[in-house]
Short mmCIF file of C-alpha atoms and ligand atoms in Angstrom, two decimals:
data_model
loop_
_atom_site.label_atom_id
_atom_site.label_comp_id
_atom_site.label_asym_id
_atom_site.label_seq_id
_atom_site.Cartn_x
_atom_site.Cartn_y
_atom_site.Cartn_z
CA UNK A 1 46.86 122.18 6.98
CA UNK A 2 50.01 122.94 8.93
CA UNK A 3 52.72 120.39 8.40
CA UNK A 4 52.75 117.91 11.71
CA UNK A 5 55.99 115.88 11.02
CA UNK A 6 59.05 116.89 13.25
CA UNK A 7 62.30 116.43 12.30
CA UNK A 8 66.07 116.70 13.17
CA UNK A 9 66.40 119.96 13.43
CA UNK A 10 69.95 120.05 11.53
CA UNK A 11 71.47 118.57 9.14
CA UNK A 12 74.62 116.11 9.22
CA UNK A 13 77.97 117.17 7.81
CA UNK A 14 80.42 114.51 9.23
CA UNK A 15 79.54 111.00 9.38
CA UNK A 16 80.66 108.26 11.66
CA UNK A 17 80.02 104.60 10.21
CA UNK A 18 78.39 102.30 12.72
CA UNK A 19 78.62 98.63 11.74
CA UNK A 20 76.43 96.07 11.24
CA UNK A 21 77.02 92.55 12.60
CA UNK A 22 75.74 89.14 11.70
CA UNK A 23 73.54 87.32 14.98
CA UNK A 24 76.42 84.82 15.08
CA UNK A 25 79.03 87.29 15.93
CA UNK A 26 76.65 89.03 18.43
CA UNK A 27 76.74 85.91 20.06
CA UNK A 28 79.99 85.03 20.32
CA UNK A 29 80.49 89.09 21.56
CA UNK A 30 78.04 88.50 24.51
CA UNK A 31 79.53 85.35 25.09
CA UNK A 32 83.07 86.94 25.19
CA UNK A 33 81.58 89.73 27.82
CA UNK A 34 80.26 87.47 30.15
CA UNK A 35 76.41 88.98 28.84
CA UNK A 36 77.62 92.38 30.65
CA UNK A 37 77.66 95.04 27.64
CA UNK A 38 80.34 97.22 30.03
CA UNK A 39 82.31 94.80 28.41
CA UNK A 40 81.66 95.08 24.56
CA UNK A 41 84.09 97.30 22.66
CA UNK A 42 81.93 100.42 21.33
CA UNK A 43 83.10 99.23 17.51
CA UNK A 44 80.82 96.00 18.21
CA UNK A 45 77.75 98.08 19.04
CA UNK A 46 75.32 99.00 16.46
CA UNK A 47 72.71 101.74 18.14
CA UNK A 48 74.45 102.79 21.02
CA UNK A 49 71.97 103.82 24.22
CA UNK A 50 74.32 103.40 27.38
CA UNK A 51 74.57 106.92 28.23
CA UNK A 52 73.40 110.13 27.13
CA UNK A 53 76.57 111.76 28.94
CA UNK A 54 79.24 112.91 26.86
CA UNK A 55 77.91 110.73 23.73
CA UNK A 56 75.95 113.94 21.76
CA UNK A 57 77.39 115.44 18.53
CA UNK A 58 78.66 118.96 19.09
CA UNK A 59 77.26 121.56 16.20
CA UNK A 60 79.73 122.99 13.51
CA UNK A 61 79.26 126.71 15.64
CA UNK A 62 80.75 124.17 18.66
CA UNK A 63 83.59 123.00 16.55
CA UNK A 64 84.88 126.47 15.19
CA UNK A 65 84.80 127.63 18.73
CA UNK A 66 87.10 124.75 19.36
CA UNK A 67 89.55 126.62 17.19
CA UNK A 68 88.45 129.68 18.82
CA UNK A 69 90.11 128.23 22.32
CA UNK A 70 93.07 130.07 24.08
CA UNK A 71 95.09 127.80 26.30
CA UNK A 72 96.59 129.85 28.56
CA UNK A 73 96.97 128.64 31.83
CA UNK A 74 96.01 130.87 34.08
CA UNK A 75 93.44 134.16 32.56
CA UNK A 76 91.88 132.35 29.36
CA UNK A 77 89.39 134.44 27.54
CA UNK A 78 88.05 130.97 27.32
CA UNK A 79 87.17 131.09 30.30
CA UNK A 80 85.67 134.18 30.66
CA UNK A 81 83.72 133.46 27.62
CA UNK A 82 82.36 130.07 29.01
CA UNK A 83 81.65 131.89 32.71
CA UNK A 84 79.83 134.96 30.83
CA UNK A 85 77.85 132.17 29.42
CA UNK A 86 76.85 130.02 32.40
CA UNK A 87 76.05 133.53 34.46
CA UNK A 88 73.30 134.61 31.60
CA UNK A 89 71.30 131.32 31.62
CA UNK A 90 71.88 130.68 35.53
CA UNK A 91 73.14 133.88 37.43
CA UNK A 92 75.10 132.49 40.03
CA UNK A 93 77.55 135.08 41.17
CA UNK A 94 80.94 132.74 41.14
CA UNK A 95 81.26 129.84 38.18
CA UNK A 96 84.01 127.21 38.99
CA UNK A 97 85.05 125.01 36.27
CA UNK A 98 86.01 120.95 36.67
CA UNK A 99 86.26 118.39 34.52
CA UNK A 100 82.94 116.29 34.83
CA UNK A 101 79.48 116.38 37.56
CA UNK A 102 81.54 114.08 39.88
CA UNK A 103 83.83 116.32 40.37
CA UNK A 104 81.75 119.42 41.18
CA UNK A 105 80.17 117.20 43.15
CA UNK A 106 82.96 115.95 45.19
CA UNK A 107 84.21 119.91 46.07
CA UNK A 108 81.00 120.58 47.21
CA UNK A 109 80.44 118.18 49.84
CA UNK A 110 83.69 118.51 51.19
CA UNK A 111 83.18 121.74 51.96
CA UNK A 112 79.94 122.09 53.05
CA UNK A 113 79.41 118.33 54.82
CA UNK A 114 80.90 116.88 57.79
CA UNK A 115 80.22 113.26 58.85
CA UNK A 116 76.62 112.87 60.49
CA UNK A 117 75.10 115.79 58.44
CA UNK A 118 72.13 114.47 56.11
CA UNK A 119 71.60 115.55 52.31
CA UNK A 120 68.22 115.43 51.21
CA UNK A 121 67.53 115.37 47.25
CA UNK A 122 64.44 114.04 45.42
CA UNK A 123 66.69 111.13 44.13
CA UNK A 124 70.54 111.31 44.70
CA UNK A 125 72.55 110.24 41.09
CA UNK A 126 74.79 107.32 42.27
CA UNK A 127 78.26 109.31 42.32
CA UNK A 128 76.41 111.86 44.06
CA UNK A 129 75.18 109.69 46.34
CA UNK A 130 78.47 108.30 46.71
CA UNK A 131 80.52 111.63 46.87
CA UNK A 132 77.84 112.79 49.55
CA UNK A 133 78.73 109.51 51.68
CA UNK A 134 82.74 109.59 50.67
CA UNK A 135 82.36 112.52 53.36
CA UNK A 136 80.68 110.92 56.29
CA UNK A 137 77.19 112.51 55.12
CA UNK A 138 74.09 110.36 54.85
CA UNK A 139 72.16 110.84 50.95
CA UNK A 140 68.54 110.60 51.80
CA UNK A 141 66.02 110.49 48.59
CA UNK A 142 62.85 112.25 48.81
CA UNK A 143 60.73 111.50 45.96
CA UNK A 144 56.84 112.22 45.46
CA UNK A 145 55.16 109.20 45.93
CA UNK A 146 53.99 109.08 42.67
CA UNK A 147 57.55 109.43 41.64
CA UNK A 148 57.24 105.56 43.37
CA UNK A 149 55.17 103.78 40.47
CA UNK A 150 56.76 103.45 37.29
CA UNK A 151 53.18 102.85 35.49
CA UNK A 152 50.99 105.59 36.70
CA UNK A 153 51.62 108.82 34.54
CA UNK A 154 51.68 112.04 35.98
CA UNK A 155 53.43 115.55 34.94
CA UNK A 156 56.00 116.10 37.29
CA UNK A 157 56.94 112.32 39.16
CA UNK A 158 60.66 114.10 39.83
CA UNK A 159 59.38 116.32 42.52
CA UNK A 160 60.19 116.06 45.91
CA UNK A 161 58.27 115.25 48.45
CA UNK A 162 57.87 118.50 50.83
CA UNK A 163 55.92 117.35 53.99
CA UNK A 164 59.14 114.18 54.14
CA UNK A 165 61.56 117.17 53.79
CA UNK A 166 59.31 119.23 56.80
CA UNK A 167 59.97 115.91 58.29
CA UNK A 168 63.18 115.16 57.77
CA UNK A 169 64.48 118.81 59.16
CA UNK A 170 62.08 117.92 62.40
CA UNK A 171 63.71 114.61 62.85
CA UNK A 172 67.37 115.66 62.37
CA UNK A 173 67.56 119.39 62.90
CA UNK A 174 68.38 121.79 60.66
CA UNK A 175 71.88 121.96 62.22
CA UNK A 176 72.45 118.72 60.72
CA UNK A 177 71.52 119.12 57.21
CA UNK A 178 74.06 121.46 55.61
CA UNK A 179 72.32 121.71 51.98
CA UNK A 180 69.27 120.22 50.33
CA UNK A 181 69.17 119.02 46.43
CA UNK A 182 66.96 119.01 43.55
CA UNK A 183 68.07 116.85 40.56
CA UNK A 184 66.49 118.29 37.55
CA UNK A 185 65.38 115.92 36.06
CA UNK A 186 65.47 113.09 38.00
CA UNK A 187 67.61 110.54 36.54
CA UNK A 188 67.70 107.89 38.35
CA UNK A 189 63.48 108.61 39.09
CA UNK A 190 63.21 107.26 35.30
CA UNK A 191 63.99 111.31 33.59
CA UNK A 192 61.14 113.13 35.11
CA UNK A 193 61.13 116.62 35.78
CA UNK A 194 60.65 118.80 38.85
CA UNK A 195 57.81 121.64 38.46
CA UNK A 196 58.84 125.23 39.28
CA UNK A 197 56.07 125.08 42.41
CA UNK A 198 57.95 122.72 43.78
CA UNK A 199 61.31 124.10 43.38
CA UNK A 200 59.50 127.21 44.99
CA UNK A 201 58.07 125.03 47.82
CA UNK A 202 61.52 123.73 48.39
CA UNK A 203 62.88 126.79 48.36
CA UNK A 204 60.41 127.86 50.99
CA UNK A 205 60.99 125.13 53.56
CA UNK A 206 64.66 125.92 52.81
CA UNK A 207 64.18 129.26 53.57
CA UNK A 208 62.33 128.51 56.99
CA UNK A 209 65.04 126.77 58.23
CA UNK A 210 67.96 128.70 56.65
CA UNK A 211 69.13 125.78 54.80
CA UNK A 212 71.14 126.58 51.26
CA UNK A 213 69.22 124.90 48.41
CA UNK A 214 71.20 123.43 45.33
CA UNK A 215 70.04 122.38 42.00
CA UNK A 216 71.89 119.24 40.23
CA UNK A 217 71.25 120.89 37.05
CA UNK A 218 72.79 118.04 34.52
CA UNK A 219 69.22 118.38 32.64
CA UNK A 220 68.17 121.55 32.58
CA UNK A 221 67.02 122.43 30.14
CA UNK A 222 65.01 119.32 29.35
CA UNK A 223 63.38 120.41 32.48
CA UNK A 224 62.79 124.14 31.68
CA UNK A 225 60.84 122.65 28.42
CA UNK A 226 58.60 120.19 30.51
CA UNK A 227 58.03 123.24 32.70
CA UNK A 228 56.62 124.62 29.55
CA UNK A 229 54.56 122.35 27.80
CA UNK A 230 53.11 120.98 31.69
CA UNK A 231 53.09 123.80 33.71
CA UNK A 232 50.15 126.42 33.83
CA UNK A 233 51.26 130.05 33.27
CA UNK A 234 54.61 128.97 31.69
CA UNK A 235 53.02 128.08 28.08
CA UNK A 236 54.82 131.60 26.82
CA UNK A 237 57.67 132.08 28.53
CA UNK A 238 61.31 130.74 26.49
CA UNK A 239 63.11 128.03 27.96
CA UNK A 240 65.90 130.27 28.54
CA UNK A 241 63.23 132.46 30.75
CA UNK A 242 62.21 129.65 32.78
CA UNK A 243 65.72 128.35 33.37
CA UNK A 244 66.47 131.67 34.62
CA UNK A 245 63.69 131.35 36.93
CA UNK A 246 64.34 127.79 38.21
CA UNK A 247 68.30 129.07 39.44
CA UNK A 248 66.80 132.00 40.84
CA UNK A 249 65.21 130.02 44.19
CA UNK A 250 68.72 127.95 44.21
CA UNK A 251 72.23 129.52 46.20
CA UNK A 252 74.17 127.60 43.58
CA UNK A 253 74.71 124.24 41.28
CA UNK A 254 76.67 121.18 40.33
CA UNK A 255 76.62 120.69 36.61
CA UNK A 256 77.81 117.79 34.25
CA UNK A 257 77.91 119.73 30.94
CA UNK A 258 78.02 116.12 29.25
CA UNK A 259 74.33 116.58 29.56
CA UNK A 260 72.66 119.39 28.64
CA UNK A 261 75.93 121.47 28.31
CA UNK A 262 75.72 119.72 24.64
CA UNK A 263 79.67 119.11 25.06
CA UNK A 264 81.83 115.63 25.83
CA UNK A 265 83.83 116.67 28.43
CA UNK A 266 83.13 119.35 31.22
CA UNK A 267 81.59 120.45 34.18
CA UNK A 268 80.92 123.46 36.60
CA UNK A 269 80.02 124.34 40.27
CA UNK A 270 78.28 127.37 41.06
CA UNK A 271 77.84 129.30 44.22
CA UNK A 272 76.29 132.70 45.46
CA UNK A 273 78.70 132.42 48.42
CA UNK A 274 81.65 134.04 48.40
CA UNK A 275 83.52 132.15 51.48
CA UNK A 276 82.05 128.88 49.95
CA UNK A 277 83.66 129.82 46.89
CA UNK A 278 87.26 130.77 47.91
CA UNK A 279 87.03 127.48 49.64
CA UNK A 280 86.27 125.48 46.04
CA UNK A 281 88.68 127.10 44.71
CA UNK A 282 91.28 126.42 46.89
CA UNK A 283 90.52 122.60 46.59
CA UNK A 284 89.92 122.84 43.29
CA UNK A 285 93.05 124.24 42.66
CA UNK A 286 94.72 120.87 44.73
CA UNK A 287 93.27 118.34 42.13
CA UNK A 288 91.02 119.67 38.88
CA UNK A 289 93.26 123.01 37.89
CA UNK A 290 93.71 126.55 38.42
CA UNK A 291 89.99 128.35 38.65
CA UNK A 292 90.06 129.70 35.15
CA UNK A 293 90.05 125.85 33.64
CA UNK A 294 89.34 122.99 36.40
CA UNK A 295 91.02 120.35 34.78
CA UNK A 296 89.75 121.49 31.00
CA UNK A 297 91.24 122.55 27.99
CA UNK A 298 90.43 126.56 26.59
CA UNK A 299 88.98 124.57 23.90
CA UNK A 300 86.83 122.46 26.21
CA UNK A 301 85.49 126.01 27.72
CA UNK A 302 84.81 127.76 24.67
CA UNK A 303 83.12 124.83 23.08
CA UNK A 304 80.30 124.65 26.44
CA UNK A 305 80.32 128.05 26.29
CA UNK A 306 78.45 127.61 22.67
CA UNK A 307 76.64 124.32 23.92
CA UNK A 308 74.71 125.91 27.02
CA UNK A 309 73.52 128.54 24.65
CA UNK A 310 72.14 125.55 21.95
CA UNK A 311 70.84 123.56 24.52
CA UNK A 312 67.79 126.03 25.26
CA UNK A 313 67.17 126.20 21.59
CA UNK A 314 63.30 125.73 21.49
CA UNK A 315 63.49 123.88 18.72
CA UNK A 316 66.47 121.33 19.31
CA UNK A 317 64.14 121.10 22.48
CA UNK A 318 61.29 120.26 21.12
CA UNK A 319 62.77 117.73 19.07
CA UNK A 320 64.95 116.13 21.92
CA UNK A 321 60.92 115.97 23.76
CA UNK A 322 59.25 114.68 21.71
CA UNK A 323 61.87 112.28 19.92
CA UNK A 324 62.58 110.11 23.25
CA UNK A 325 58.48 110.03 23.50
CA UNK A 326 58.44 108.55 19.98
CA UNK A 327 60.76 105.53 21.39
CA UNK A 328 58.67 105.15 24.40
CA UNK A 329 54.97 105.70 22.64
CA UNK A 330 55.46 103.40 19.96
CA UNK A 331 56.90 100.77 22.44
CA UNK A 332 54.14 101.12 25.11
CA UNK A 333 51.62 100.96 22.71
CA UNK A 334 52.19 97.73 21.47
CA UNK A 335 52.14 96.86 25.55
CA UNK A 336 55.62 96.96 26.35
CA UNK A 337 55.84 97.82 30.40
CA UNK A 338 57.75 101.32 30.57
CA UNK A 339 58.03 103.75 33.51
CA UNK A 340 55.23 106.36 32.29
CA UNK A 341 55.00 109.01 30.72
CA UNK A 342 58.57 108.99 28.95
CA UNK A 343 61.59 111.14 30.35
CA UNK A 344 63.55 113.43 28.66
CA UNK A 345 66.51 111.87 28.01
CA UNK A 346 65.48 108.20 28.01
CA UNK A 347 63.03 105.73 28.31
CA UNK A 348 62.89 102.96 30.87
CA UNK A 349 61.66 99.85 30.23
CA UNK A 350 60.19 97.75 33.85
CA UNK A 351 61.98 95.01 32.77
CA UNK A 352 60.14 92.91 35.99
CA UNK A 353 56.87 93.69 34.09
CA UNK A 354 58.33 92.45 30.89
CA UNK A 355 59.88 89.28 32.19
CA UNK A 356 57.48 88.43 34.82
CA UNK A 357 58.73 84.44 34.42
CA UNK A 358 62.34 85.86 35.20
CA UNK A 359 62.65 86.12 38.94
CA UNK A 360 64.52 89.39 39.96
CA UNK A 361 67.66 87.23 41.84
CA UNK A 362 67.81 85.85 37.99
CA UNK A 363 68.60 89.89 36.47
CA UNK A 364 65.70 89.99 33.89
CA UNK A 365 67.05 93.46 33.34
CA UNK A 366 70.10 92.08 32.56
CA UNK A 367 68.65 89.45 30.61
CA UNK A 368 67.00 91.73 28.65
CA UNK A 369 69.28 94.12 27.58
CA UNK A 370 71.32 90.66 25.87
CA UNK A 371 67.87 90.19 23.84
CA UNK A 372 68.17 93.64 22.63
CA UNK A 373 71.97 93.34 21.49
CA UNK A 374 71.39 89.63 20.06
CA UNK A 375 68.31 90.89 18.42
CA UNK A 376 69.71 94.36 16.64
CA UNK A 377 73.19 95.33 18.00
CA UNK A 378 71.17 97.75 20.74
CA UNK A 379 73.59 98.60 23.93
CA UNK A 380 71.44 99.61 27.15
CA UNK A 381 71.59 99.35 30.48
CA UNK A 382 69.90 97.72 33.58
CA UNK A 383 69.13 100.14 36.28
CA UNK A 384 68.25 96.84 39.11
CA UNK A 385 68.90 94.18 40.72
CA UNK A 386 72.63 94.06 39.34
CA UNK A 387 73.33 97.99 39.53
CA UNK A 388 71.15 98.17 42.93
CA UNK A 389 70.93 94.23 44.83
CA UNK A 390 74.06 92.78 46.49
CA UNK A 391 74.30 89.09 47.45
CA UNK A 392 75.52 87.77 51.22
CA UNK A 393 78.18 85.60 51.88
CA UNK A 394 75.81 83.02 51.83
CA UNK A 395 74.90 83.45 48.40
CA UNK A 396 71.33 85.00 49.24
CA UNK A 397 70.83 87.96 46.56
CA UNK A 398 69.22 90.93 48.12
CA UNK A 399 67.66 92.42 44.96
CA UNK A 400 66.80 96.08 44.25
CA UNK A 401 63.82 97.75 44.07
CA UNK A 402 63.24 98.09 40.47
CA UNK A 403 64.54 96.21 37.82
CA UNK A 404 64.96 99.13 34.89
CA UNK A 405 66.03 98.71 31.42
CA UNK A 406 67.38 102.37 30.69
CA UNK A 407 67.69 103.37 26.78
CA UNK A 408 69.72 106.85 26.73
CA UNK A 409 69.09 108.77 23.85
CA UNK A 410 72.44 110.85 22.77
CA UNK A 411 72.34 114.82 21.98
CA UNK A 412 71.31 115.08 18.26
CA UNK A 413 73.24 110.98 17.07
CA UNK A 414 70.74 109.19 16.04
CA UNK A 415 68.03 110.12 13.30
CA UNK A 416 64.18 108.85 13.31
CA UNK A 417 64.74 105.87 11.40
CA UNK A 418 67.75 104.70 13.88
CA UNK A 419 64.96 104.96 16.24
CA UNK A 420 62.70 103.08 14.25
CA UNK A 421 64.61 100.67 13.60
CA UNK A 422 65.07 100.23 17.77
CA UNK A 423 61.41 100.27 18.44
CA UNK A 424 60.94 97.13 15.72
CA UNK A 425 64.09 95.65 17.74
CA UNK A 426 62.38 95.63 21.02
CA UNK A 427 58.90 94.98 19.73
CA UNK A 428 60.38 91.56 18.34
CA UNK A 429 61.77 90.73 21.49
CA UNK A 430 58.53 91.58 23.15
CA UNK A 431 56.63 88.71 21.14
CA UNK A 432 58.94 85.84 21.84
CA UNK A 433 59.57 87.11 25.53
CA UNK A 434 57.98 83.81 27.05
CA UNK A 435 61.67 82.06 25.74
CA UNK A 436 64.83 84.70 27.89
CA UNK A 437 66.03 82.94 30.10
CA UNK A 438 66.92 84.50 33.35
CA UNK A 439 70.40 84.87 33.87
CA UNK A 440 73.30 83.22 36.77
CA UNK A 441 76.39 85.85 38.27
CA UNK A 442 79.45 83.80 37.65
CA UNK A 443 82.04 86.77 38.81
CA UNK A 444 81.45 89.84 40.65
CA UNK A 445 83.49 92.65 42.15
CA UNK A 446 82.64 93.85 45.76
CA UNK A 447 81.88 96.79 45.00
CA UNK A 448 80.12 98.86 42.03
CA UNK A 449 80.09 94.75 40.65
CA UNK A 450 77.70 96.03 37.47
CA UNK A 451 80.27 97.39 35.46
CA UNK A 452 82.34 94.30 35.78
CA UNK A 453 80.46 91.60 36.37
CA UNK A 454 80.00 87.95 34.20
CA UNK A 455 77.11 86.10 33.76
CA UNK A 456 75.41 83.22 31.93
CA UNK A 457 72.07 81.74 31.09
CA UNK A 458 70.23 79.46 33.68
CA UNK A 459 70.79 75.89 32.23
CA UNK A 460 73.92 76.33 30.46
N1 F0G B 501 74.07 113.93 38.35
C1 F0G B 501 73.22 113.29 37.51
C2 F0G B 501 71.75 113.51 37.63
C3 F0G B 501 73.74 112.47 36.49
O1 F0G B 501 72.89 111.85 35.65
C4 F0G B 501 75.15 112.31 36.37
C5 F0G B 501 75.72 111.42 35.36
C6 F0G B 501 75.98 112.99 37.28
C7 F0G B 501 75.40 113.79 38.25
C8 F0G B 501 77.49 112.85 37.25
O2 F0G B 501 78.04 113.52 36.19
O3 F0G B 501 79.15 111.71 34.84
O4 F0G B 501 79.72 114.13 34.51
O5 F0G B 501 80.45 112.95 36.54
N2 F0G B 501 75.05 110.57 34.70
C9 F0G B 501 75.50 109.69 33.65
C10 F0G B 501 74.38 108.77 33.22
C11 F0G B 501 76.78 108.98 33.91
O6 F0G B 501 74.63 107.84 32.42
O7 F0G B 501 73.23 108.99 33.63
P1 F0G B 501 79.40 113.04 35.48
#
């Protein structure tokens, strides 16, 4: 009988204590932080799942490269080590580097958008949404309808939807619509990938109405490995094959290698064009760096340029799969509400499904991701009504359309039994569910208020 168990595909040579805390302290920590867990000190947390950006252990070949890094200012071989990289797995003709997504993302809108123009993706990520409108330009989401309904499973719920993008070039022009994206996956769409027909059929429409196509390509590689397991005709191909494939229908990328570029820090934007990129560069040049480091050290660049390679690993991909299904399969069997099937980098719990006595003006995602730290020292975050809603002058709360719990799995952290010891967390809040309260805003900022924001219980 072949052997069925998967493991961590690595073993651990440098350890980081994380530290246990009684319930009492937890408490008095929530208490402290106004129930927002922005505001608990990381030291305070036990099983960290806030983000999976910039929060993954880099591998021992990552950390010699780090030594490996030449910090010249301007010609780093660095940097042409990192570039040679990026241009194997992706093949985009011009590779600039910056120091995070956000700021890829800001160079390319400012030199491709003007105000009025519309950006189509299949879900914008919030900075991009808000870099795209910094600019003037409207962000327009596009998702699949089934991309809509957190509980009906389906293989590919990031796609885009490509008769609203017909629609949206009839309705605007194509005049007005400078570039269309594809986030792959789709984060904020609850970590769902895109199939390669679809890219394809984007790329298609794009091509009909000459309209350059870019890929937000934070998660890869997650997606290149959903292509494969999902997709007919891709069973055989490598990750690194089908990757190659997916960037081939694109003109170019913005990338935050604190994803899938297996590194803390970094970033990249990518173009075929070579006006386009003179023009990056030139801004670039006005706030990130000179084009051989963007606002990075050599060290940063040499240690992505190991990371991208590791990151299409078939078997740290495998693992990455089918670990974040483990959290979400164990949890949904026992009937927890979770947007099906699981993503690739997280699992999202429909916190509205889970706290149906909670009304959304009262945050159950919110309120739930408290239960979680009281209960076992777990840090998450609500993707809802606090993230999304905004409340009037009058005090009416407009609430958002989902009300997401979002556990983030980091790069190669935690081990099986962390997990396990996360799905026993949650299941235990599950049975006694009937007693959160729903929680009261008691401070908020006027704008992005989730990060900063105090609460309290209903009745205290
Ligand atoms: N695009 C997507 C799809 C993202 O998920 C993120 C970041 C960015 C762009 C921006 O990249 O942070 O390097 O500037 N997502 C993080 C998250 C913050 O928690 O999902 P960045």
């Amino acid at each position: 009988m072949p052997i069925k168990t998967i493991i961590e595909p690595f073993r651990i040579k440098s350890v980081e204590p994380i530290r246990q805390t009684t319930r009492e302290e937890r408490e008095k920590i929530l208490r402290a932080a106004g129930h927002n867990l922005f505001l608990v000190r990381s030291q305070d947390i036990l099983i960290d799942l806030l983000t999976d950006s910039g929060t993954g252990a880099m591998s021992s070949e990552q950390w010699a490269a780090i030594m490996r890094g030449d910090e010249s200012y301007a010609g780093s071989p660095s940097f042409e080590r990192f570039r040679d990289s990026v241009q194997a797995i992706m093949g985009f003709k011009h590779v600039i580097p910056t120091h995070q997504g956000r700021a890829a993302e800001r160079i390319l809108f400012s030199v491709m958008c003007v105000a009025g123009d519309v950006v189509p993706n299949n879900t914008h990520f919030d900075t991009t949404r808000a870099n795209c409108e910094f600019v003037g330009a409207q962000a327009l989401d596009l998702p699949c309808a089934e991309g809509r309904q957190p509980s009906v499973a389906a293989p590919f719920k990031g796609n885009m939807d490509v008769q609203a993008l017909e629609r949206t070039i009839a309705e605007h022009g194509a005049k007005r619509i400078p570039l269309v994206m594809l986030t792959v996956t789709n984060n904020s769409g609850g970590g769902q990938p895109v199939s390669m027909a679809n890219i394809r059929a984007v790329r298609a429409v794009c091509d009909k109405h000459r309209i350059p196509l870019y890929i937000d390509a934070c998660r890869y590689a997650e997606n290149a490995y959903f292509i494969k397991q999902r997709e007919p005709g891709y069973e055989k191909a490598t990750p690194r094959e089908i990757a190659k494939e997916m960037f081939s229908y694109a003109d170019g990328c913005t990338m935050s290698a604190k994803k899938d570029g297996m590194v803390n820090i970094g970033g990249f934007l990518c173009t075929n064009d070579d006006t386009l990129a003179q023009r990056e560069k030139d801004l670039l040049i006005l706030t990130e760096g000179f084009p051989t480091y963007g606002g990075l050290a050599g060290r940063d660049l040499d240690a992505l340029a190991v990371g991208m390679n590791e990151a299409l690993e078939e078997d740290y991909l495998h693992y990455r799969i089918v670990s974040t299904a483990y959290l979400g399969d164990h949890i949904s069997e026992a009937g927890v509400p979770i947007v099906e099937p699981p993503g690739g980098h997280a699992i999202y719990i429909d916190a509205r499904a889970f706290l149906p006595h909670i009304p959304p003006a009262q945050f159950p995602g919110v309120a739930l991701a408290a239960e979680l730290f009281l209960e076992g020292g777990i840090r998450s975050v609500e993707i809802g009504t606090l993230m999304f809603g905004k409340r009037d002058k009058d005090g009416t709360e407009h609430v958002g359309p989902m009300d997401l719990l979002r556990l983030a799995i980091p790069r190669r952290v935690y081990t099986q039994s962390h997990i396990d010891y996360c799905v026993e967390v949650i299941l235990e809040v599950w049975r006694r569910r009937n007693e959160i309260r729903g929680l009261k805003l008691t401070h908020q900022a006027p704008y992005l208020r989730h990060f900063t924001a105090r609460l309290e219980p209903f009745g205290t």
